[in-house]
Amino acid sequence: MASRVVLLAVLPAMLLAQGTRVEMPKNKYAVEDDVKLGREAAAQAQQQLPLLRDEDIESYVNQVGQQLVAALPPEFRHPQFRYTFRVVNAGEINAFALPGGPMFVNRGMIEAARTEGEMAGVMGHEITHVALRHATAQATETQKFQIGSVLGQIAGAVIGGGLGDIIGMGSQIGFGAGALKYSRKYETQADILGSQLMARVGYDPRDLANMFQTIQKQGGRGGPEWLSSHPDPGKRYERIEQEAKLLRVSSSSRTRDTAAFRRIQQRLRAMPAPPKGRQPGQDQRAPSDEPTYSGRVEPPSSSYRQVQTNRVQVGVPDNWREFRGESSVTYVPEGAYGDRGLTHGVLFGAEQMNSSNLRQANQQYLESLLQGNPYLRQQTDSQGTRIGGRSGLATRLAGRSPVTGRTELVTVLTSSLGNGELFYLASIVPEQESRNYDPVFQRIVNSLRFVR
Ligand SMILES: [Zn+2]
């Protein structure tokens, strides 16, 4: 008889917690890939971001986060995932979660939230992206490359803003990190499952909808970064409202606004303002009619330095900055990079392709490049050339750069490294400046030697 009593008591709670059924998207990556990607990106994030190391605030945010994680249905739990919550000392309204669980919440997001429920809404939404493995699921859909090439893309896309500079850059031109944001399908899933997590913990899911409005109001002209990486799938507010009804959260149920939340907000507001300047996580995305790049690009130094990767040795202008990605490395002059990639510079790397045939592998690489950078068009056929003493192919692409609004020339050189591995080197420059940069690119290419 006792078990029957328990059942009766449990049943209504289960019904309460149900709502719309969410399906795990198709994913060709292993759960461990999510963990690896997230761990590497988080290590960089922790180096680059001004973390707010305040035990009180962190433990509070962590507590709210862990409650939401504990509400995940069993089918979306991965024992390999570890959900962690760090607070970033940046005023912009932003938060991001990396594959496998590391989450970073900007101080500005906590300060902007009107209630604990609103803050928890953003966190529940982000936790859902992690649990449903949306980053690698999206990569499964949009590109067919190895995990190595995806790191920058995912990290850049998930992080956005300033940190995207650092992590997303290496592959930005290669695989279009800037263009990647969560698809509408995944946004809907994150809103729905996020609502369910909230209801289970005892929040009103409508606080998630409210938070989107709070963010929008404070976003200013360009709209904050967070909204651009989590686009409205359409009727977002209505959809969350509808889900709240399924979850039988009555419209009179109190919005959860705890004393702890008020105290944490007061503590934050009493702290010195976040450091100014180019903060990672900051929204640097100006409206499209305003160039975000200064246009003052430092001219290439006439002295070169030798750099080496595990594939090549090459000379680059001494004053060009290096960004190393997982499978590529980029060299850019100061003033020529930002959250949407580079405007001048070179990048090179190696990529495992489906074919060992140079022409086929080259074609495959160009296709993903064009797919990732839809503003580019192929201008010439691929023509035979020499690179590092080997035979290769050269192709010219061009298009109106979304960053500068000017015509951009991209020259892609490829050569086969054997075993289906393709070496590529791409140079990027605005057409108007190509006369000044062509000799620089030529010198770089001439200096290139393969090391094995
Ligand atoms: Zn989202």
GROMACS .gro file of C-alpha atoms and ligand atoms in nm:
model
  453
    1MET     CA    1   0.000   0.000   0.000
    2ALA     CA    2   0.284   0.229   0.077
    3SER     CA    3   0.409   0.219  -0.279
    4ARG     CA    4   0.071   0.331  -0.405
    5VAL     CA    5   0.080   0.637  -0.189
    6VAL     CA    6   0.419   0.726  -0.326
    7LEU     CA    7   0.299   0.678  -0.680
    8LEU     CA    8   0.007   0.909  -0.632
    9ALA     CA    9   0.233   1.169  -0.488
   10VAL     CA   10   0.486   1.139  -0.768
   11LEU     CA   11   0.253   1.126  -1.063
   12PRO     CA   12   0.131   1.486  -1.066
   13ALA     CA   13   0.488   1.611  -1.039
   14MET     CA   14   0.586   1.402  -1.339
   15LEU     CA   15   0.302   1.539  -1.543
   16LEU     CA   16   0.401   1.885  -1.440
   17ALA     CA   17   0.749   1.828  -1.559
   18GLN     CA   18   0.667   1.690  -1.902
   19GLY     CA   19   0.584   1.944  -2.167
   20THR     CA   20   0.686   1.914  -2.532
   21ARG     CA   21   0.909   1.622  -2.615
   22VAL     CA   22   1.252   1.729  -2.732
   23GLU     CA   23   1.466   1.501  -2.949
   24MET     CA   24   1.841   1.480  -2.939
   25PRO     CA   25   1.964   1.605  -3.280
   26LYS     CA   26   2.168   1.381  -3.508
   27ASN     CA   27   2.536   1.401  -3.425
   28LYS     CA   28   2.829   1.226  -3.589
   29TYR     CA   29   3.074   1.334  -3.320
   30ALA     CA   30   3.147   1.138  -3.008
   31VAL     CA   31   3.044   1.276  -2.670
   32GLU     CA   32   3.418   1.292  -2.593
   33ASP     CA   33   3.464   1.532  -2.885
   34ASP     CA   34   3.232   1.779  -2.715
   35VAL     CA   35   3.433   1.741  -2.395
   36LYS     CA   36   3.763   1.794  -2.577
   37LEU     CA   37   3.641   2.096  -2.773
   38GLY     CA   38   3.495   2.258  -2.466
   39ARG     CA   39   3.798   2.190  -2.252
   40GLU     CA   40   4.037   2.346  -2.504
   41ALA     CA   41   3.818   2.648  -2.566
   42ALA     CA   42   3.760   2.695  -2.192
   43ALA     CA   43   4.133   2.693  -2.126
   44GLN     CA   44   4.174   2.976  -2.377
   45ALA     CA   45   3.870   3.157  -2.243
   46GLN     CA   46   4.010   3.148  -1.892
   47GLN     CA   47   4.334   3.294  -2.015
   48GLN     CA   48   4.174   3.567  -2.222
   49LEU     CA   49   3.873   3.671  -2.017
   50PRO     CA   50   3.887   3.894  -1.712
   51LEU     CA   51   3.729   3.650  -1.469
   52LEU     CA   52   3.561   3.793  -1.164
   53ARG     CA   53   3.718   3.590  -0.892
   54ASP     CA   54   3.465   3.644  -0.618
   55GLU     CA   55   3.387   3.331  -0.424
   56ASP     CA   56   3.052   3.455  -0.301
   57ILE     CA   57   2.921   3.546  -0.646
   58GLU     CA   58   3.065   3.238  -0.813
   59SER     CA   59   2.921   2.998  -0.562
   60TYR     CA   60   2.580   3.162  -0.597
   61VAL     CA   61   2.583   3.141  -0.979
   62ASN     CA   62   2.714   2.787  -0.958
   63GLN     CA   63   2.432   2.688  -0.724
   64VAL     CA   64   2.165   2.826  -0.958
   65GLY     CA   65   2.335   2.649  -1.249
   66GLN     CA   66   2.372   2.312  -1.078
   67GLN     CA   67   2.003   2.309  -0.985
   68LEU     CA   68   1.912   2.353  -1.350
   69VAL     CA   69   2.158   2.083  -1.455
   70ALA     CA   70   2.008   1.845  -1.199
   71ALA     CA   71   1.670   1.899  -1.367
   72LEU     CA   72   1.793   1.760  -1.701
   73PRO     CA   73   1.598   1.451  -1.802
   74PRO     CA   74   1.809   1.131  -1.787
   75GLU     CA   75   1.822   1.091  -2.166
   76PHE     CA   76   2.008   1.420  -2.199
   77ARG     CA   77   2.263   1.353  -1.928
   78HIS     CA   78   2.616   1.266  -2.027
   79PRO     CA   79   2.832   1.137  -1.744
   80GLN     CA   80   3.140   1.277  -1.925
   81PHE     CA   81   3.007   1.634  -1.912
   82ARG     CA   82   3.103   1.866  -1.632
   83TYR     CA   83   2.901   2.181  -1.590
   84THR     CA   84   3.103   2.466  -1.445
   85PHE     CA   85   3.005   2.830  -1.405
   86ARG     CA   86   3.245   3.123  -1.411
   87VAL     CA   87   3.161   3.491  -1.388
   88VAL     CA   88   3.333   3.731  -1.627
   89ASN     CA   89   3.407   4.087  -1.517
   90ALA     CA   90   3.257   4.243  -1.829
   91GLY     CA   91   2.963   4.480  -1.840
   92GLU     CA   92   2.812   4.357  -2.165
   93ILE     CA   93   2.502   4.143  -2.152
   94ASN     CA   94   2.648   3.812  -2.259
   95ALA     CA   95   2.691   3.452  -2.155
   96PHE     CA   96   2.813   3.145  -2.335
   97ALA     CA   97   2.843   2.777  -2.270
   98LEU     CA   98   3.100   2.555  -2.434
   99PRO     CA   99   3.048   2.195  -2.544
  100GLY     CA  100   3.078   1.956  -2.251
  101GLY     CA  101   2.966   2.210  -1.992
  102PRO     CA  102   3.196   2.506  -1.914
  103MET     CA  103   2.978   2.817  -1.890
  104PHE     CA  104   3.083   3.180  -1.866
  105VAL     CA  105   2.833   3.442  -1.751
  106ASN     CA  106   2.915   3.809  -1.785
  107ARG     CA  107   2.867   4.028  -1.485
  108GLY     CA  108   2.656   4.251  -1.713
  109MET     CA  109   2.409   3.969  -1.767
  110ILE     CA  110   2.357   3.921  -1.393
  111GLU     CA  111   2.324   4.293  -1.335
  112ALA     CA  112   2.074   4.334  -1.619
  113ALA     CA  113   1.844   4.053  -1.506
  114ARG     CA  114   1.542   4.182  -1.319
  115THR     CA  115   1.495   3.860  -1.121
  116GLU     CA  116   1.682   3.542  -1.042
  117GLY     CA  117   1.439   3.370  -1.277
  118GLU     CA  118   1.558   3.585  -1.569
  119MET     CA  119   1.920   3.501  -1.501
  120ALA     CA  120   1.831   3.134  -1.461
  121GLY     CA  121   1.643   3.153  -1.791
  122VAL     CA  122   1.958   3.240  -1.984
  123MET     CA  123   2.150   2.971  -1.798
  124GLY     CA  124   1.884   2.704  -1.859
  125HIS     CA  125   1.879   2.795  -2.227
  126GLU     CA  126   2.258   2.764  -2.246
  127ILE     CA  127   2.262   2.437  -2.050
  128THR     CA  128   2.019   2.296  -2.305
  129HIS     CA  129   2.253   2.383  -2.593
  130VAL     CA  130   2.524   2.190  -2.411
  131ALA     CA  131   2.311   1.890  -2.313
  132LEU     CA  132   2.165   1.851  -2.663
  133ARG     CA  133   2.519   1.891  -2.802
  134HIS     CA  134   2.408   2.162  -3.042
  135ALA     CA  135   2.756   2.281  -3.134
  136THR     CA  136   2.870   1.948  -3.275
  137ALA     CA  137   2.521   1.868  -3.404
  138GLN     CA  138   2.536   2.186  -3.606
  139ALA     CA  139   2.884   2.099  -3.726
  140THR     CA  140   2.748   1.759  -3.829
  141GLU     CA  141   2.498   1.936  -4.050
  142THR     CA  142   2.709   2.212  -4.195
  143GLN     CA  143   3.045   2.064  -4.265
  144LYS     CA  144   3.218   1.742  -4.326
  145PHE     CA  145   3.561   1.805  -4.186
  146GLN     CA  146   3.750   1.656  -3.901
  147ILE     CA  147   3.707   1.766  -3.548
  148GLY     CA  148   4.025   1.973  -3.556
  149SER     CA  149   3.887   2.225  -3.798
  150VAL     CA  150   3.571   2.263  -3.600
  151LEU     CA  151   3.722   2.391  -3.280
  152GLY     CA  152   3.768   2.748  -3.392
  153GLN     CA  153   3.435   2.750  -3.564
  154ILE     CA  154   3.243   2.632  -3.263
  155ALA     CA  155   3.436   2.830  -3.009
  156GLY     CA  156   3.419   3.142  -3.223
  157ALA     CA  157   3.052   3.102  -3.278
  158VAL     CA  158   2.961   3.015  -2.925
  159ILE     CA  159   3.180   3.276  -2.768
  160GLY     CA  160   3.130   3.556  -3.017
  161GLY     CA  161   3.258   3.904  -2.944
  162GLY     CA  162   3.615   3.969  -2.855
  163LEU     CA  163   3.720   3.623  -2.764
  164GLY     CA  164   3.607   3.511  -3.105
  165ASP     CA  165   3.907   3.713  -3.224
  166ILE     CA  166   4.140   3.482  -3.053
  167ILE     CA  167   3.977   3.146  -3.079
  168GLY     CA  168   3.762   3.180  -3.386
  169MET     CA  169   4.013   3.360  -3.598
  170GLY     CA  170   4.234   3.085  -3.721
  171SER     CA  171   3.947   2.925  -3.898
  172GLN     CA  172   3.728   3.227  -3.957
  173ILE     CA  173   3.810   3.272  -4.319
  174GLY     CA  174   3.853   2.900  -4.356
  175PHE     CA  175   3.523   2.790  -4.220
  176GLY     CA  176   3.317   3.098  -4.161
  177ALA     CA  177   3.297   3.116  -3.785
  178GLY     CA  178   3.136   3.454  -3.809
  179ALA     CA  179   2.848   3.320  -4.008
  180LEU     CA  180   2.773   3.044  -3.760
  181LYS     CA  181   2.509   3.090  -3.498
  182TYR     CA  182   2.262   2.846  -3.351
  183SER     CA  183   1.997   2.752  -3.602
  184ARG     CA  184   1.632   2.833  -3.542
  185LYS     CA  185   1.562   2.467  -3.483
  186TYR     CA  186   1.815   2.452  -3.200
  187GLU     CA  187   1.701   2.784  -3.058
  188THR     CA  188   1.349   2.646  -3.031
  189GLN     CA  189   1.481   2.335  -2.859
  190ALA     CA  190   1.680   2.547  -2.613
  191ASP     CA  191   1.375   2.758  -2.538
  192ILE     CA  192   1.155   2.453  -2.484
  193LEU     CA  193   1.388   2.234  -2.279
  194GLY     CA  194   1.515   2.546  -2.103
  195SER     CA  195   1.156   2.620  -2.000
  196GLN     CA  196   1.117   2.266  -1.873
  197LEU     CA  197   1.431   2.288  -1.662
  198MET     CA  198   1.307   2.612  -1.514
  199ALA     CA  199   0.967   2.469  -1.428
  200ARG     CA  200   1.127   2.169  -1.262
  201VAL     CA  201   1.344   2.385  -1.043
  202GLY     CA  202   1.046   2.605  -0.957
  203TYR     CA  203   1.100   2.905  -1.179
  204ASP     CA  204   0.834   3.047  -1.406
  205PRO     CA  205   0.954   2.969  -1.760
  206ARG     CA  206   0.810   3.302  -1.869
  207ASP     CA  207   1.112   3.456  -1.701
  208LEU     CA  208   1.315   3.318  -1.991
  209ALA     CA  209   1.089   3.504  -2.233
  210ASN     CA  210   1.109   3.812  -2.012
  211MET     CA  211   1.487   3.799  -2.018
  212PHE     CA  212   1.493   3.812  -2.397
  213GLN     CA  213   1.293   4.134  -2.372
  214THR     CA  214   1.512   4.271  -2.096
  215ILE     CA  215   1.818   4.207  -2.311
  216GLN     CA  216   1.658   4.359  -2.617
  217LYS     CA  217   1.565   4.677  -2.431
  218GLN     CA  218   1.916   4.725  -2.305
  219GLY     CA  219   2.082   4.620  -2.624
  220GLY     CA  220   2.100   4.952  -2.802
  221ARG     CA  221   2.126   4.980  -3.177
  222GLY     CA  222   2.337   4.683  -3.269
  223GLY     CA  223   2.163   4.447  -3.029
  224PRO     CA  224   2.379   4.260  -2.782
  225GLU     CA  225   2.600   3.975  -2.881
  226TRP     CA  226   2.390   3.720  -2.698
  227LEU     CA  227   2.085   3.784  -2.914
  228SER     CA  228   2.285   3.758  -3.234
  229SER     CA  229   2.420   3.415  -3.144
  230HIS     CA  230   2.079   3.302  -3.018
  231PRO     CA  231   1.851   3.431  -3.294
  232ASP     CA  232   1.475   3.448  -3.245
  233PRO     CA  233   1.331   3.140  -3.415
  234GLY     CA  234   1.005   3.333  -3.457
  235LYS     CA  235   0.733   3.395  -3.201
  236ARG     CA  236   0.979   3.312  -2.927
  237TYR     CA  237   0.779   3.475  -2.652
  238GLU     CA  238   0.456   3.302  -2.757
  239ARG     CA  239   0.628   2.965  -2.783
  240ILE     CA  240   0.767   2.988  -2.431
  241GLU     CA  241   0.429   3.105  -2.303
  242GLN     CA  242   0.268   2.803  -2.468
  243GLU     CA  243   0.525   2.571  -2.311
  244ALA     CA  244   0.465   2.728  -1.971
  245LYS     CA  245   0.097   2.637  -2.010
  246LEU     CA  246   0.185   2.275  -2.094
  247LEU     CA  247   0.402   2.270  -1.787
  248ARG     CA  248   0.101   2.396  -1.596
  249VAL     CA  249   0.276   2.688  -1.449
  250SER     CA  250  -0.010   2.915  -1.359
  251SER     CA  251   0.020   3.273  -1.471
  252SER     CA  252  -0.022   3.374  -1.110
  253SER     CA  253   0.275   3.167  -0.999
  254ARG     CA  254   0.526   3.400  -0.849
  255THR     CA  255   0.832   3.496  -1.038
  256ARG     CA  256   1.119   3.371  -0.833
  257ASP     CA  257   1.321   3.657  -0.702
  258THR     CA  258   1.533   3.550  -0.411
  259ALA     CA  259   1.704   3.753  -0.146
  260ALA     CA  260   2.028   3.588  -0.252
  261PHE     CA  261   1.989   3.730  -0.603
  262ARG     CA  262   1.929   4.082  -0.468
  263ARG     CA  263   2.231   4.052  -0.244
  264ILE     CA  264   2.455   3.935  -0.531
  265GLN     CA  265   2.333   4.217  -0.754
  266GLN     CA  266   2.407   4.469  -0.479
  267ARG     CA  267   2.750   4.321  -0.429
  268LEU     CA  268   2.822   4.352  -0.803
  269ARG     CA  269   2.695   4.708  -0.820
  270ALA     CA  270   2.915   4.806  -0.529
  271MET     CA  271   3.222   4.677  -0.711
  272PRO     CA  272   3.439   4.895  -0.932
  273ALA     CA  273   3.314   4.918  -1.291
  274PRO     CA  274   3.446   4.646  -1.519
  275PRO     CA  275   3.769   4.735  -1.698
  276LYS     CA  276   3.706   4.946  -2.007
  277GLY     CA  277   3.842   4.899  -2.353
  278ARG     CA  278   3.831   4.604  -2.582
  279GLN     CA  279   3.691   4.348  -2.345
  280PRO     CA  280   3.640   3.994  -2.457
  281GLY     CA  281   3.275   3.908  -2.455
  282GLN     CA  282   3.191   4.265  -2.540
  283ASP     CA  283   2.962   4.340  -2.825
  284GLN     CA  284   3.183   4.484  -3.092
  285ARG     CA  285   2.939   4.418  -3.367
  286ALA     CA  286   2.839   4.758  -3.494
  287PRO     CA  287   2.537   4.801  -3.718
  288SER     CA  288   2.622   4.689  -4.068
  289ASP     CA  289   2.650   5.043  -4.204
  290GLU     CA  290   2.936   5.119  -3.969
  291PRO     CA  291   3.275   4.962  -4.026
  292THR     CA  292   3.408   4.799  -3.710
  293TYR     CA  293   3.762   4.788  -3.838
  294SER     CA  294   3.958   5.108  -3.808
  295GLY     CA  295   4.098   5.099  -4.160
  296ARG     CA  296   4.436   5.185  -4.008
  297VAL     CA  297   4.625   4.872  -4.086
  298GLU     CA  298   4.990   4.865  -3.991
  299PRO     CA  299   5.208   4.832  -4.304
  300PRO     CA  300   5.405   4.507  -4.324
  301SER     CA  301   5.753   4.527  -4.181
  302SER     CA  302   6.033   4.472  -4.430
  303SER     CA  303   6.206   4.239  -4.188
  304TYR     CA  304   6.075   3.883  -4.168
  305ARG     CA  305   6.082   3.621  -3.897
  306GLN     CA  306   6.093   3.247  -3.946
  307VAL     CA  307   5.804   3.054  -3.800
  308GLN     CA  308   5.745   2.683  -3.795
  309THR     CA  309   5.447   2.452  -3.764
  310ASN     CA  310   5.454   2.074  -3.767
  311ARG     CA  311   5.417   2.091  -4.148
  312VAL     CA  312   5.601   2.395  -4.275
  313GLN     CA  313   5.863   2.654  -4.211
  314VAL     CA  314   5.789   2.999  -4.346
  315GLY     CA  315   5.895   3.363  -4.320
  316VAL     CA  316   5.636   3.625  -4.223
  317PRO     CA  317   5.661   4.001  -4.166
  318ASP     CA  318   5.804   4.062  -3.825
  319ASN     CA  319   5.516   4.280  -3.708
  320TRP     CA  320   5.235   4.040  -3.801
  321ARG     CA  321   5.055   3.884  -3.512
  322GLU     CA  322   5.020   3.509  -3.484
  323PHE     CA  323   4.699   3.327  -3.398
  324ARG     CA  324   4.730   2.954  -3.369
  325GLY     CA  325   4.421   2.741  -3.419
  326GLU     CA  326   4.396   2.368  -3.382
  327SER     CA  327   4.480   2.290  -3.744
  328SER     CA  328   4.575   2.627  -3.888
  329VAL     CA  329   4.780   2.931  -3.806
  330THR     CA  330   4.711   3.289  -3.908
  331TYR     CA  331   4.939   3.592  -3.942
  332VAL     CA  332   4.779   3.935  -3.950
  333PRO     CA  333   4.886   4.297  -3.928
  334GLU     CA  334   4.757   4.507  -3.637
  335GLY     CA  335   4.428   4.672  -3.729
  336ALA     CA  336   4.332   4.394  -3.968
  337TYR     CA  337   4.142   4.159  -3.741
  338GLY     CA  338   3.837   4.163  -3.522
  339ASP     CA  339   3.534   3.964  -3.424
  340ARG     CA  340   3.442   3.895  -3.784
  341GLY     CA  341   3.775   3.770  -3.900
  342LEU     CA  342   4.066   3.921  -4.081
  343THR     CA  343   4.085   4.176  -4.362
  344HIS     CA  344   4.456   4.137  -4.443
  345GLY     CA  345   4.695   3.851  -4.380
  346VAL     CA  346   4.767   3.487  -4.446
  347LEU     CA  347   4.651   3.165  -4.296
  348PHE     CA  348   4.773   2.815  -4.358
  349GLY     CA  349   4.722   2.468  -4.228
  350ALA     CA  350   4.656   2.109  -4.320
  351GLU     CA  351   4.329   1.929  -4.349
  352GLN     CA  352   4.237   1.565  -4.392
  353MET     CA  353   4.028   1.537  -4.711
  354ASN     CA  354   3.813   1.266  -4.860
  355SER     CA  355   4.040   1.235  -5.160
  356SER     CA  356   4.415   1.199  -5.214
  357ASN     CA  357   4.378   1.343  -5.560
  358LEU     CA  358   4.500   1.703  -5.546
  359ARG     CA  359   4.238   1.841  -5.784
  360GLN     CA  360   3.955   1.673  -5.599
  361ALA     CA  361   4.083   1.764  -5.254
  362ASN     CA  362   4.143   2.121  -5.370
  363GLN     CA  363   3.788   2.140  -5.503
  364GLN     CA  364   3.650   2.005  -5.178
  365TYR     CA  365   3.846   2.259  -4.978
  366LEU     CA  366   3.731   2.546  -5.202
  367GLU     CA  367   3.372   2.436  -5.166
  368SER     CA  368   3.382   2.448  -4.789
  369LEU     CA  369   3.560   2.781  -4.805
  370LEU     CA  370   3.289   2.925  -5.028
  371GLN     CA  371   3.019   2.769  -4.816
  372GLY     CA  372   3.166   2.916  -4.501
  373ASN     CA  373   3.223   3.256  -4.661
  374PRO     CA  374   2.919   3.304  -4.884
  375TYR     CA  375   3.028   3.652  -4.997
  376LEU     CA  376   3.317   3.500  -5.193
  377ARG     CA  377   3.301   3.373  -5.550
  378GLN     CA  378   3.557   3.174  -5.739
  379GLN     CA  379   3.719   3.401  -5.997
  380THR     CA  380   3.964   3.176  -6.173
  381ASP     CA  381   3.998   2.806  -6.240
  382SER     CA  382   4.254   2.632  -6.024
  383GLN     CA  383   4.586   2.652  -6.201
  384GLY     CA  384   4.904   2.455  -6.153
  385THR     CA  385   5.175   2.619  -5.944
  386ARG     CA  386   5.473   2.532  -5.724
  387ILE     CA  387   5.465   2.563  -5.350
  388GLY     CA  388   5.752   2.466  -5.120
  389GLY     CA  389   5.908   2.270  -5.406
  390ARG     CA  390   5.594   2.065  -5.463
  391SER     CA  391   5.327   2.088  -5.725
  392GLY     CA  392   5.017   2.269  -5.617
  393LEU     CA  393   4.709   2.456  -5.732
  394ALA     CA  394   4.629   2.826  -5.714
  395THR     CA  395   4.280   2.973  -5.717
  396ARG     CA  396   4.159   3.329  -5.689
  397LEU     CA  397   3.838   3.409  -5.500
  398ALA     CA  398   3.682   3.751  -5.459
  399GLY     CA  399   3.379   3.921  -5.314
  400ARG     CA  400   3.252   4.219  -5.123
  401SER     CA  401   3.384   4.184  -4.769
  402PRO     CA  402   3.108   4.213  -4.510
  403VAL     CA  403   3.367   4.370  -4.282
  404THR     CA  404   3.513   4.645  -4.501
  405GLY     CA  405   3.238   4.670  -4.762
  406ARG     CA  406   3.516   4.664  -5.022
  407THR     CA  407   3.617   4.399  -5.269
  408GLU     CA  408   3.836   4.139  -5.104
  409LEU     CA  409   4.077   3.914  -5.287
  410VAL     CA  410   4.152   3.571  -5.149
  411THR     CA  411   4.418   3.357  -5.312
  412VAL     CA  412   4.422   2.992  -5.217
  413LEU     CA  413   4.722   2.768  -5.273
  414THR     CA  414   4.697   2.397  -5.203
  415SER     CA  415   4.930   2.104  -5.221
  416SER     CA  416   4.891   1.740  -5.133
  417LEU     CA  417   5.083   1.613  -4.831
  418GLY     CA  418   5.000   1.250  -4.902
  419ASN     CA  419   4.759   1.020  -4.722
  420GLY     CA  420   4.470   1.247  -4.815
  421GLU     CA  421   4.610   1.541  -4.626
  422LEU     CA  422   4.584   1.876  -4.800
  423PHE     CA  423   4.805   2.173  -4.723
  424TYR     CA  424   4.645   2.510  -4.788
  425LEU     CA  425   4.764   2.867  -4.771
  426ALA     CA  426   4.523   3.156  -4.820
  427SER     CA  427   4.612   3.523  -4.852
  428ILE     CA  428   4.349   3.787  -4.785
  429VAL     CA  429   4.363   4.153  -4.890
  430PRO     CA  430   4.129   4.431  -5.004
  431GLU     CA  431   4.162   4.465  -5.382
  432GLN     CA  432   4.264   4.832  -5.357
  433GLU     CA  433   4.567   4.737  -5.152
  434SER     CA  434   4.665   4.423  -5.336
  435ARG     CA  435   4.948   4.595  -5.523
  436ASN     CA  436   5.117   4.670  -5.192
  437TYR     CA  437   5.053   4.327  -5.049
  438ASP     CA  438   5.120   4.100  -5.346
  439PRO     CA  439   5.499   4.124  -5.305
  440VAL     CA  440   5.458   4.041  -4.934
  441PHE     CA  441   5.247   3.732  -5.010
  442GLN     CA  442   5.491   3.632  -5.282
  443ARG     CA  443   5.781   3.654  -5.042
  444ILE     CA  444   5.594   3.445  -4.784
  445VAL     CA  445   5.513   3.177  -5.042
  446ASN     CA  446   5.869   3.176  -5.175
  447SER     CA  447   6.005   3.122  -4.825
  448LEU     CA  448   5.781   2.826  -4.753
  449ARG     CA  449   5.945   2.486  -4.697
  450PHE     CA  450   5.776   2.165  -4.598
  451VAL     CA  451   5.937   2.012  -4.294
  452ARG     CA  452   5.855   1.650  -4.360
  453ZN      ZN  453   2.037   2.975  -2.791
   0.00000   0.00000   0.00000
